[in-house]
mmCIF file of C-alpha atoms (C1' of nucleotides) in Angstrom:
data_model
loop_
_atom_site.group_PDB
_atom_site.id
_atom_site.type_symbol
_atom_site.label_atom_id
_atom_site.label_comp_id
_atom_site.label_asym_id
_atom_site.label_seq_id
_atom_site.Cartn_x
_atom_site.Cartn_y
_atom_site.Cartn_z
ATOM 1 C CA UNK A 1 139.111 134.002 157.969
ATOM 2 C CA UNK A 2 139.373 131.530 154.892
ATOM 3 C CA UNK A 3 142.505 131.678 153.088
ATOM 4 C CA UNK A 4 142.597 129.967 150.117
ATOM 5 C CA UNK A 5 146.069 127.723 149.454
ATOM 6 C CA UNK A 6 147.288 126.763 146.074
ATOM 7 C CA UNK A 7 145.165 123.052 146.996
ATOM 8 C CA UNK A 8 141.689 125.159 146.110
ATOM 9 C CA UNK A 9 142.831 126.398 143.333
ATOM 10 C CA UNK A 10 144.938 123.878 141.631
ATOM 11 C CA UNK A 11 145.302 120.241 141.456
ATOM 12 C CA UNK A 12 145.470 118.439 144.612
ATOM 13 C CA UNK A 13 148.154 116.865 147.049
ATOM 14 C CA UNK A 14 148.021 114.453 149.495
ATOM 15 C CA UNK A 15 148.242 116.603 151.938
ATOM 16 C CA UNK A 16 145.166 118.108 151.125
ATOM 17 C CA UNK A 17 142.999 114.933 150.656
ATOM 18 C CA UNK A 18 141.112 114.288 154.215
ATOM 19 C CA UNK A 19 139.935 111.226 152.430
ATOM 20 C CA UNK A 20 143.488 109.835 152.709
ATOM 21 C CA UNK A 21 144.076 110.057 156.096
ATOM 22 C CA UNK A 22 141.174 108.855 156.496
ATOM 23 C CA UNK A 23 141.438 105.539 154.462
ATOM 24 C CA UNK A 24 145.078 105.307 156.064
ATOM 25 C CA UNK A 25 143.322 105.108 159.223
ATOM 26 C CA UNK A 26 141.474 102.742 158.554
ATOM 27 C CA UNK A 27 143.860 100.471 157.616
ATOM 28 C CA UNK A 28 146.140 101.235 159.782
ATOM 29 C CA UNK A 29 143.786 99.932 162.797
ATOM 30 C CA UNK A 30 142.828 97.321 160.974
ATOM 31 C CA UNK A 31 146.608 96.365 160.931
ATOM 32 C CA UNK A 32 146.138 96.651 164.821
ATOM 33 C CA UNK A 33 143.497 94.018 165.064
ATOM 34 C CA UNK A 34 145.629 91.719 162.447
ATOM 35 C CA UNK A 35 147.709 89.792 165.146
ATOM 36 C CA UNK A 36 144.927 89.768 167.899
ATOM 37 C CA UNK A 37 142.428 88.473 165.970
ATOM 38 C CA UNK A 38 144.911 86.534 164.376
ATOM 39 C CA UNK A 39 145.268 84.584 167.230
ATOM 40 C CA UNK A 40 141.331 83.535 167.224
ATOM 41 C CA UNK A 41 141.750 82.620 163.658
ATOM 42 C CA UNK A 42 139.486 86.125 162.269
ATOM 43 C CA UNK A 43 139.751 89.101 159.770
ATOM 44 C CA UNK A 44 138.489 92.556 160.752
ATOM 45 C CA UNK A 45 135.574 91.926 159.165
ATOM 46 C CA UNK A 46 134.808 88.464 159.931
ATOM 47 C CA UNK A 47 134.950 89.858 163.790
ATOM 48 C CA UNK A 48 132.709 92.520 162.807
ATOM 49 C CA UNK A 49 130.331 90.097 161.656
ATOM 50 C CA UNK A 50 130.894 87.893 164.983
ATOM 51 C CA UNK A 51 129.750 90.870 166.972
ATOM 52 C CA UNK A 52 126.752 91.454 165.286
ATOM 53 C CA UNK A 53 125.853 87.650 165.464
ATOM 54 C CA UNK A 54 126.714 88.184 169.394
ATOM 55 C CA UNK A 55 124.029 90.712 169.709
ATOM 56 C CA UNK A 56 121.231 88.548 168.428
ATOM 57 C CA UNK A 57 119.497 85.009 168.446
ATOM 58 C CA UNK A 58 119.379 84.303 164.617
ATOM 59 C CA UNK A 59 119.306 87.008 161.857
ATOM 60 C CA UNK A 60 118.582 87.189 158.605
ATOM 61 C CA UNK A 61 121.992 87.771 155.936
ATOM 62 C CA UNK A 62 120.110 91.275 155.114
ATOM 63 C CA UNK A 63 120.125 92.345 158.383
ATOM 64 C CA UNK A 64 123.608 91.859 159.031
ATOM 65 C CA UNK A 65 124.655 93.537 155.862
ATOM 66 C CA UNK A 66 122.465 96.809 156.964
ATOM 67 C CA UNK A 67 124.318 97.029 160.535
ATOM 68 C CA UNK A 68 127.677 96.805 158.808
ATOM 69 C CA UNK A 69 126.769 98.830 155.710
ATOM 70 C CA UNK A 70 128.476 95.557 153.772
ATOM 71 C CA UNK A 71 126.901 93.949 150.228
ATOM 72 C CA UNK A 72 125.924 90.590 150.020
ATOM 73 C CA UNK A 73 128.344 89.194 147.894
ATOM 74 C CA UNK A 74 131.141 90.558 150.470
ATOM 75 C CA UNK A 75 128.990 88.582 153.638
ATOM 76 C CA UNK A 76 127.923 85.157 151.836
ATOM 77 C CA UNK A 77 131.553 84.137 151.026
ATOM 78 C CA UNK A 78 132.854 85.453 154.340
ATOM 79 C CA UNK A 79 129.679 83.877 156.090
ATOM 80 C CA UNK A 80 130.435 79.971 154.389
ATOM 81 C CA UNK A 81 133.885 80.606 155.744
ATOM 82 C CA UNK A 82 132.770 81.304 159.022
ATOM 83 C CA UNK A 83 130.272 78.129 158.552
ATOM 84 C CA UNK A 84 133.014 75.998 156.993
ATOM 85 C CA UNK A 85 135.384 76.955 160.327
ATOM 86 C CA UNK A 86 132.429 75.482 162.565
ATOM 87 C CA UNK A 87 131.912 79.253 164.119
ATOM 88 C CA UNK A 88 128.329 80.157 162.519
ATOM 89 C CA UNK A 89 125.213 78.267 160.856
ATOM 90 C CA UNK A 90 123.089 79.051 158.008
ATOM 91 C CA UNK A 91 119.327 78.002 157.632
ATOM 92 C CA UNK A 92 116.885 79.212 155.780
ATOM 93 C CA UNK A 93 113.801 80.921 157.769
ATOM 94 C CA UNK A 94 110.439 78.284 157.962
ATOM 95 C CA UNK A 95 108.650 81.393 157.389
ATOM 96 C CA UNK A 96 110.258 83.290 154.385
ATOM 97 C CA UNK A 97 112.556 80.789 152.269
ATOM 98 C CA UNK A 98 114.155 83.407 150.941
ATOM 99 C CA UNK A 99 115.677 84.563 154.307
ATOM 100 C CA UNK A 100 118.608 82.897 155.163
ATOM 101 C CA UNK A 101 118.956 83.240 159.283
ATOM 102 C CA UNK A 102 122.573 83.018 160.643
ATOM 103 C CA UNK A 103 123.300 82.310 164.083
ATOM 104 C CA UNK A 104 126.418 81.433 165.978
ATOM 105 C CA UNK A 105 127.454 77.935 167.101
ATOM 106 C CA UNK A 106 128.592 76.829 170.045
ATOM 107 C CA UNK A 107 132.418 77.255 169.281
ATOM 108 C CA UNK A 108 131.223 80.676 167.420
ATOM 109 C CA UNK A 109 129.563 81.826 171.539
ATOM 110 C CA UNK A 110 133.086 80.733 172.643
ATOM 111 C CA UNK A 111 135.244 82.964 170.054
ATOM 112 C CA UNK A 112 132.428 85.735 171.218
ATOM 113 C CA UNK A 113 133.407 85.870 174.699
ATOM 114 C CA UNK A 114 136.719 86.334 174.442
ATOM 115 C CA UNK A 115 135.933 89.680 172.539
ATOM 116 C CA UNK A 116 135.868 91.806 175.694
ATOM 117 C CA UNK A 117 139.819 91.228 175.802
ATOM 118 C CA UNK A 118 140.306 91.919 172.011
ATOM 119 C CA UNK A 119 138.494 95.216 172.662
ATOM 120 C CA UNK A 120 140.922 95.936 175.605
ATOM 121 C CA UNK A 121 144.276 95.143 174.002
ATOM 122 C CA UNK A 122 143.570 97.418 170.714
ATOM 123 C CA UNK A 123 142.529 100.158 172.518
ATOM 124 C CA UNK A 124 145.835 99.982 174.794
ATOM 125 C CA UNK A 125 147.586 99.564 171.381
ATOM 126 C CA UNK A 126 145.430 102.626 169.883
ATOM 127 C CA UNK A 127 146.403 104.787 172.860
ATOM 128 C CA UNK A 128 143.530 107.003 172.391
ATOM 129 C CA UNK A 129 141.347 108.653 175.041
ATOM 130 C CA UNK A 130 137.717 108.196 175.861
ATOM 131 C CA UNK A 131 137.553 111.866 174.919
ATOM 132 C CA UNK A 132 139.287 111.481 171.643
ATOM 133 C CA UNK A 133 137.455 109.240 170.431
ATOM 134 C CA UNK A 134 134.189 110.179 171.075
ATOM 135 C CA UNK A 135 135.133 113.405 169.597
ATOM 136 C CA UNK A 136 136.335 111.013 166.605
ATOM 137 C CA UNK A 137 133.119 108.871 166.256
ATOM 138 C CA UNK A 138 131.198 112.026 166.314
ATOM 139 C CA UNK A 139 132.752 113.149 162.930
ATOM 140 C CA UNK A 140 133.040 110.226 161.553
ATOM 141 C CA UNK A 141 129.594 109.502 161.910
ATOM 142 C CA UNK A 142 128.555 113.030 160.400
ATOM 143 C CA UNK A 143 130.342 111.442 157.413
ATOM 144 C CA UNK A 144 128.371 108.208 157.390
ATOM 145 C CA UNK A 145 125.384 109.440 157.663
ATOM 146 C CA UNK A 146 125.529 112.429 155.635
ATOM 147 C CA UNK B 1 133.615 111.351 185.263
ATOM 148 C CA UNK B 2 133.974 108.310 183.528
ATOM 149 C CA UNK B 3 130.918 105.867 184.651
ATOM 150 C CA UNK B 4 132.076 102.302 182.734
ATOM 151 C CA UNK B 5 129.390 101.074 180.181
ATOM 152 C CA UNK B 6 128.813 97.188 179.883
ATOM 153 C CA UNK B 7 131.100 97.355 177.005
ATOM 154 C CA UNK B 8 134.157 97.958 179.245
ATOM 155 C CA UNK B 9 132.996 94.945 181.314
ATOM 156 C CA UNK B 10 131.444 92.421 178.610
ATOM 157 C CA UNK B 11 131.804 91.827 175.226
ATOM 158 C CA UNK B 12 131.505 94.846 172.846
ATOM 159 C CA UNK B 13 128.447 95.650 170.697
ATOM 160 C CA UNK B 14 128.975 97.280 167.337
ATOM 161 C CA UNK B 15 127.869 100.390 168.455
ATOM 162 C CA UNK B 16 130.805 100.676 171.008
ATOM 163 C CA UNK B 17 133.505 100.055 168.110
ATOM 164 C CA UNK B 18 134.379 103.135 167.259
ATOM 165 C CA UNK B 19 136.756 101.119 164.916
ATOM 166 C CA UNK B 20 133.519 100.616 162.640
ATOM 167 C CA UNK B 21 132.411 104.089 162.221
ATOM 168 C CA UNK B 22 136.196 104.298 160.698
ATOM 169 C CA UNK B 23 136.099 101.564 158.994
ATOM 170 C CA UNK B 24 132.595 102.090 157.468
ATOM 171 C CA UNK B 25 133.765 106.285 156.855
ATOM 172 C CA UNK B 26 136.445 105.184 154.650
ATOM 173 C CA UNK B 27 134.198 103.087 152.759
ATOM 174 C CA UNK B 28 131.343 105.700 152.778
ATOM 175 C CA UNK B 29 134.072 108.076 151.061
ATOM 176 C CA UNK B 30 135.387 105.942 148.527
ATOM 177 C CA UNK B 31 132.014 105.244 147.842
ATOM 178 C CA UNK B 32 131.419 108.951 146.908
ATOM 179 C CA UNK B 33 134.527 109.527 144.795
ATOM 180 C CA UNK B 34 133.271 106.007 142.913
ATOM 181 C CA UNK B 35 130.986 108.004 139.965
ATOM 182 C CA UNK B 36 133.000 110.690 140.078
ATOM 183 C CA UNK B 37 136.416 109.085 139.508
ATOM 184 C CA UNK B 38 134.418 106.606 137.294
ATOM 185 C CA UNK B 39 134.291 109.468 134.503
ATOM 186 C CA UNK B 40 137.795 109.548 134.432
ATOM 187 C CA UNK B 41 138.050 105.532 134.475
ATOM 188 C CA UNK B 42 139.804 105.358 137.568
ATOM 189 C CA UNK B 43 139.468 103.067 140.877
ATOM 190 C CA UNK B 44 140.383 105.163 144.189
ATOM 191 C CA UNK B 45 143.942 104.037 145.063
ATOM 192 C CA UNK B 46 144.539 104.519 141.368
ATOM 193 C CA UNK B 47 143.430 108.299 141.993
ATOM 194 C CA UNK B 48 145.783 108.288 145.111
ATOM 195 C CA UNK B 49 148.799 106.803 143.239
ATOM 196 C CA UNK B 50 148.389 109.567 140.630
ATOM 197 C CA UNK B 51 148.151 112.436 142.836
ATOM 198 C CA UNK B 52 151.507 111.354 144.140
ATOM 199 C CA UNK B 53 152.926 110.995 141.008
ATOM 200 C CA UNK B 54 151.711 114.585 139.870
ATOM 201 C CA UNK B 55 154.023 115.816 142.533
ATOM 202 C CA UNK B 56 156.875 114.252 141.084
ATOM 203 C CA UNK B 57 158.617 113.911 137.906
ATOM 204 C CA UNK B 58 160.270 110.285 138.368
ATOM 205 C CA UNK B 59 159.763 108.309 141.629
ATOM 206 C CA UNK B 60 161.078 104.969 143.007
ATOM 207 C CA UNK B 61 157.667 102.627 143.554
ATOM 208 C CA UNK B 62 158.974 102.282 146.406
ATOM 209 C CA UNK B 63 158.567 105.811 147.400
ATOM 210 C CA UNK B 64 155.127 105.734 146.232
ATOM 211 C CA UNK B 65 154.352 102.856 148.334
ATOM 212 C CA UNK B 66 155.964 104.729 151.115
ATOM 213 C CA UNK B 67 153.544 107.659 150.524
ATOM 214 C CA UNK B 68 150.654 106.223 150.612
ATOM 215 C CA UNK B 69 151.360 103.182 153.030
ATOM 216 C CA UNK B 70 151.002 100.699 150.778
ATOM 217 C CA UNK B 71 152.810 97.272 150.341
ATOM 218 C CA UNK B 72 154.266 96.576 146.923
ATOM 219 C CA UNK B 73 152.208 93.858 146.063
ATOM 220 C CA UNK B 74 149.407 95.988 146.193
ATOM 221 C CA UNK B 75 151.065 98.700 143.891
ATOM 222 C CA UNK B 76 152.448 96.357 141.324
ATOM 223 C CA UNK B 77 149.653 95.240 139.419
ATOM 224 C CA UNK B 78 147.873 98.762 140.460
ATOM 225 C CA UNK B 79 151.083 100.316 138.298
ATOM 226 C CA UNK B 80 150.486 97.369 135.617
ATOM 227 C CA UNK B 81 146.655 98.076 134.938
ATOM 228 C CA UNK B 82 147.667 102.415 134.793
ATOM 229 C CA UNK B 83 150.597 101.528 132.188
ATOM 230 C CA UNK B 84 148.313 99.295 130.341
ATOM 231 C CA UNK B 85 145.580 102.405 130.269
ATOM 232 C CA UNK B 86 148.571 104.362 129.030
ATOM 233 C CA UNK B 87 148.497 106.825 132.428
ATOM 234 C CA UNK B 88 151.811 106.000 133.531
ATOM 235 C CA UNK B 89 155.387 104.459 132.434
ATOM 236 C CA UNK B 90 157.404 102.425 134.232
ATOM 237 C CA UNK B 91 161.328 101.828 133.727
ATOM 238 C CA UNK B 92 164.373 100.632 135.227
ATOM 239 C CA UNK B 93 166.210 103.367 136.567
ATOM 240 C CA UNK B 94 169.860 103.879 135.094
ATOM 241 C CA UNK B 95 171.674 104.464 138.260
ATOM 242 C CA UNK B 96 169.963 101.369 140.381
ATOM 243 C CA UNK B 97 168.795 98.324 138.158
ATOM 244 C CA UNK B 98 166.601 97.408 141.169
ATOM 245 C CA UNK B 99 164.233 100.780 141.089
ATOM 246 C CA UNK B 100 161.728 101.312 138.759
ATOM 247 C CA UNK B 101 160.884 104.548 138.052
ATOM 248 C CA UNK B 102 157.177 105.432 137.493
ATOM 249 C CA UNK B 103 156.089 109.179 135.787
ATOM 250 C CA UNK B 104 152.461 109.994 134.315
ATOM 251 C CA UNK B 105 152.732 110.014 130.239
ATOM 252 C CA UNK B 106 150.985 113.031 128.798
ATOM 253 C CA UNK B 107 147.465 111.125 129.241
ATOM 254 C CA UNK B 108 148.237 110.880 132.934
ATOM 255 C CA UNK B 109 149.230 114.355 133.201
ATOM 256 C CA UNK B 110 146.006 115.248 131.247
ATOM 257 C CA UNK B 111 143.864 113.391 134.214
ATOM 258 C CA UNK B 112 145.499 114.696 136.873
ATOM 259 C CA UNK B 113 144.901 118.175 135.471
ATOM 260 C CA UNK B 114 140.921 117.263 136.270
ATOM 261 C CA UNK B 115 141.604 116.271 140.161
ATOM 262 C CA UNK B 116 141.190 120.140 140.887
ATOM 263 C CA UNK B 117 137.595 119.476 139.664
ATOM 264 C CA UNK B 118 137.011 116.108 141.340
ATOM 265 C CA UNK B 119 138.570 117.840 144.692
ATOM 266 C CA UNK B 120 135.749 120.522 144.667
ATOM 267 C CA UNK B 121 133.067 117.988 143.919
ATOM 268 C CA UNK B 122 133.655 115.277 146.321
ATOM 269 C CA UNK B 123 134.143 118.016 149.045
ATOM 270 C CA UNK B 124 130.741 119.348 148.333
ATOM 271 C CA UNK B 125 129.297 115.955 148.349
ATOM 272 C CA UNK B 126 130.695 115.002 152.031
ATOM 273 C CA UNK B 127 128.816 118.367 153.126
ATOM 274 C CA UNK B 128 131.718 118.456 155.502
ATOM 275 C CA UNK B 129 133.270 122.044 157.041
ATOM 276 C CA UNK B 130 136.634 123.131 156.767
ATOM 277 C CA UNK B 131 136.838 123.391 160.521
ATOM 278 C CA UNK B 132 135.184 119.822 160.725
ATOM 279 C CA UNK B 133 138.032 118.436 158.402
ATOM 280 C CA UNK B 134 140.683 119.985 160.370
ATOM 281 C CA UNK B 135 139.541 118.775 163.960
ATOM 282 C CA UNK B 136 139.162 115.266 161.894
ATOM 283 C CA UNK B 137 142.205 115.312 160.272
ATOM 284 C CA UNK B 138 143.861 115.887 163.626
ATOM 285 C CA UNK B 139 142.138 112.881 165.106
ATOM 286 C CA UNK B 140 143.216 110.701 162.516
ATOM 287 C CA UNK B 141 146.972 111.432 162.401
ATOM 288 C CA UNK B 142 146.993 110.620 166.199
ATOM 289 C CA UNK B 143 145.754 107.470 164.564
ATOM 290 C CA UNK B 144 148.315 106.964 162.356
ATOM 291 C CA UNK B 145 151.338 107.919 163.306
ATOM 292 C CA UNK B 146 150.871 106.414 166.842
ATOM 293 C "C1'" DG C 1 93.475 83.023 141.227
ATOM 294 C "C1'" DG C 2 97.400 84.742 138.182
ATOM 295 C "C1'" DA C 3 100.739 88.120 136.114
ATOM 296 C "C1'" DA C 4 104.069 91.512 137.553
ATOM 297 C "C1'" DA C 5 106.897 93.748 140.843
ATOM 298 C "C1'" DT C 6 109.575 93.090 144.869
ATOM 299 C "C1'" DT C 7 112.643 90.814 147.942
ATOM 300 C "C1'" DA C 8 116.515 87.841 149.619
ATOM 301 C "C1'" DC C 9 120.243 85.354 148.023
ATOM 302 C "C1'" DA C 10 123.734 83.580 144.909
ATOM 303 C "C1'" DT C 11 127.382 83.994 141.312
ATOM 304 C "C1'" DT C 12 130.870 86.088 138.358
ATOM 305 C "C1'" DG C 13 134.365 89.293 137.353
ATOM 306 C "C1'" DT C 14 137.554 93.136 138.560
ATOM 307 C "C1'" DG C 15 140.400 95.316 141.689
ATOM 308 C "C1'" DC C 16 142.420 96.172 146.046
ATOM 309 C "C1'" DA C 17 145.216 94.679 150.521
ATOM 310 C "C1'" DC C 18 148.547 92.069 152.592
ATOM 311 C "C1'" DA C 19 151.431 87.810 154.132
ATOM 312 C "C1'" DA C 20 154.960 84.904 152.560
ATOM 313 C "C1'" DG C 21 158.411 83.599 149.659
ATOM 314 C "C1'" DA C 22 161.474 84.283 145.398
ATOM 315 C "C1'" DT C 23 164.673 86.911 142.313
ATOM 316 C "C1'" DA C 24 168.114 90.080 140.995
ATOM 317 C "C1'" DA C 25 171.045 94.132 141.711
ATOM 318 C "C1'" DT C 26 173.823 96.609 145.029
ATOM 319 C "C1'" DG C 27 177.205 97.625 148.608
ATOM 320 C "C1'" DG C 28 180.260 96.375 151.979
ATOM 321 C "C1'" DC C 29 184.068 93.583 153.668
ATOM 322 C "C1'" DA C 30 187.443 90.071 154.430
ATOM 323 C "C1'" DT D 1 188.268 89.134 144.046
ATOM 324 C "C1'" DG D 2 184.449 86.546 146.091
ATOM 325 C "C1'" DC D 3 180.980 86.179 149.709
ATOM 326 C "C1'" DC D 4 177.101 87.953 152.220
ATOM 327 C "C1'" DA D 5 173.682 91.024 153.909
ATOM 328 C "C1'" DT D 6 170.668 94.460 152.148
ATOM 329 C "C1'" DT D 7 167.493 96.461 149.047
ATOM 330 C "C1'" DA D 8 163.829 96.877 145.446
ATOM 331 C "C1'" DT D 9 160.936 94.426 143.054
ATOM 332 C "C1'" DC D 10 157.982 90.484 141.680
ATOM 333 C "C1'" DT D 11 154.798 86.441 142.396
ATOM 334 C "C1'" DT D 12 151.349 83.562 144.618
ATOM 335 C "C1'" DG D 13 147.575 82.770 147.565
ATOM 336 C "C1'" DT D 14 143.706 84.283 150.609
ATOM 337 C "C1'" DG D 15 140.203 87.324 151.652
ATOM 338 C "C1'" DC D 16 137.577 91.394 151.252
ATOM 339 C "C1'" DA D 17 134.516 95.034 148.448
ATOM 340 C "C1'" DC D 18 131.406 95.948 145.044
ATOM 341 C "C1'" DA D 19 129.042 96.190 140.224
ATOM 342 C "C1'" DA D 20 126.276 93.457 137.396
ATOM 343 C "C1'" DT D 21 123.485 89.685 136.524
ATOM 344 C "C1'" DG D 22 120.692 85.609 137.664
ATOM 345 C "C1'" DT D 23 117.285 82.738 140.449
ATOM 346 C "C1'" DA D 24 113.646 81.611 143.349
ATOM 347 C "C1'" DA D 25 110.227 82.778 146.871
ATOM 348 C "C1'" DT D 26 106.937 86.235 148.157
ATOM 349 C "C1'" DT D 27 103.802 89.967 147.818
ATOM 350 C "C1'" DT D 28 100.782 93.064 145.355
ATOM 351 C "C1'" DC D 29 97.372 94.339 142.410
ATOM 352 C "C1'" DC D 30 93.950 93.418 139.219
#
DNA sequence: GGAAATTACATTGTGCACAAGATAATGGCA
DNA sequence: TGCCATTATCTTGTGCACAATGTAATTTCC
């Protein structure tokens, strides 16, 4: 049974907002990754980005900005700092010269592989279970995708 | 049973970062209350910071920031662009020369009259349940607070 | 083949988000 | 009283995040 509180009725509190726990989340494990990835020199999102590169060969700007749901004018700044720090390089494709294809370098393959750890120290610093978070990523993607 | 995925051995793709579905919720969210808030000419945190503020009369920023877990360089200018859109005023409180006390003006409390309104219509734009929210809300405290 | 629509990037401007460092008021405490 | 640590705020600098606008290459359609 649905009881309505004063929240459905009236002017909201923060208590009520879902959307603020949920952006408080988020920054709050981004704040978690801060000092790790601090250590390799990366944001949050430029390790994002690093993980996509990981996962291919070479790939076109708009491809990485679908995977991460991210505009272009957030990746091209982000991706000449990544280029200007010697960890990715941009080309433009022989076969469209509009695409730009980004790949990672040699130092870039390096900062890749020591992912695995970063991945292992913020979920110790999480503390959350397997269980929990699938349960999590379940509703969060409902959200996404919806 | 847990059977380890190459994930726990390698390094991660995006799809095992449950970090990114978070990260790419929040934005998904803010994204939705963009329009909507837009009618009122507001940005999201400035919709958070007045919600807070509609629960009070007079508040420290600092209490704000505490509230909403955000640093005071973020809030400062936030506080300067509301007063300069005539939401909010902001003075030096009698007792403690160091705390500035922030209150909605009769404009703010006019706008945050309407967050009733842009409650119900974000929630039906997420789609989301009430028992969804709860069992996400949940999640996301663990997140949080740990 | 050539105009028009589309596509992939780039740029500019506004507004967070936070680290680091500075300023000014307050509250002990010798 | 004067000194010092604390507290609340402010400022500066870097890096997202995204709307709006511009540019150039490509594709489509006639």
């Amino acid at each position: 049974m649905y009881i309505p509180t004063m929240a459905t009725l009236a002017t909201p509190v923060l208590d009520d907002l879902i959307c603020f726990d949920l952006y408080a989340a988020s920054r709050r494990v981004t704040a978690a990754y801060r000092p790790i990835l601090g250590e390799l020199g990366l944001t949050y999102p430029q390790y994002l980005v690093l993980v996509v590169l990981g996962a291919h060969d070479e790939i076109p700007i708009k491809d990485v900005g679908r995977e991460l749901r991210l505009d272009h004018a957030t990746l091209s700044p982000l991706l000449r700092r990544l280029e200007r720090d010697g960890l990715v390089t941009r080309h433009r494709s022989p076969d469209d010269e509009r695409a730009v294809l980004v790949s990672l370098t040699e130092a870039g393959r390096s900062v890749h592989e020591r992912f695995g750890d970063v991945h292992c120290r913020i979920a110790d610093a999480l503390g959350i279970t397997q269980e929990q978070a699938t349960q999590l990523r379940g509703l969060l993607r409902a959200l996404t995708v919806s």
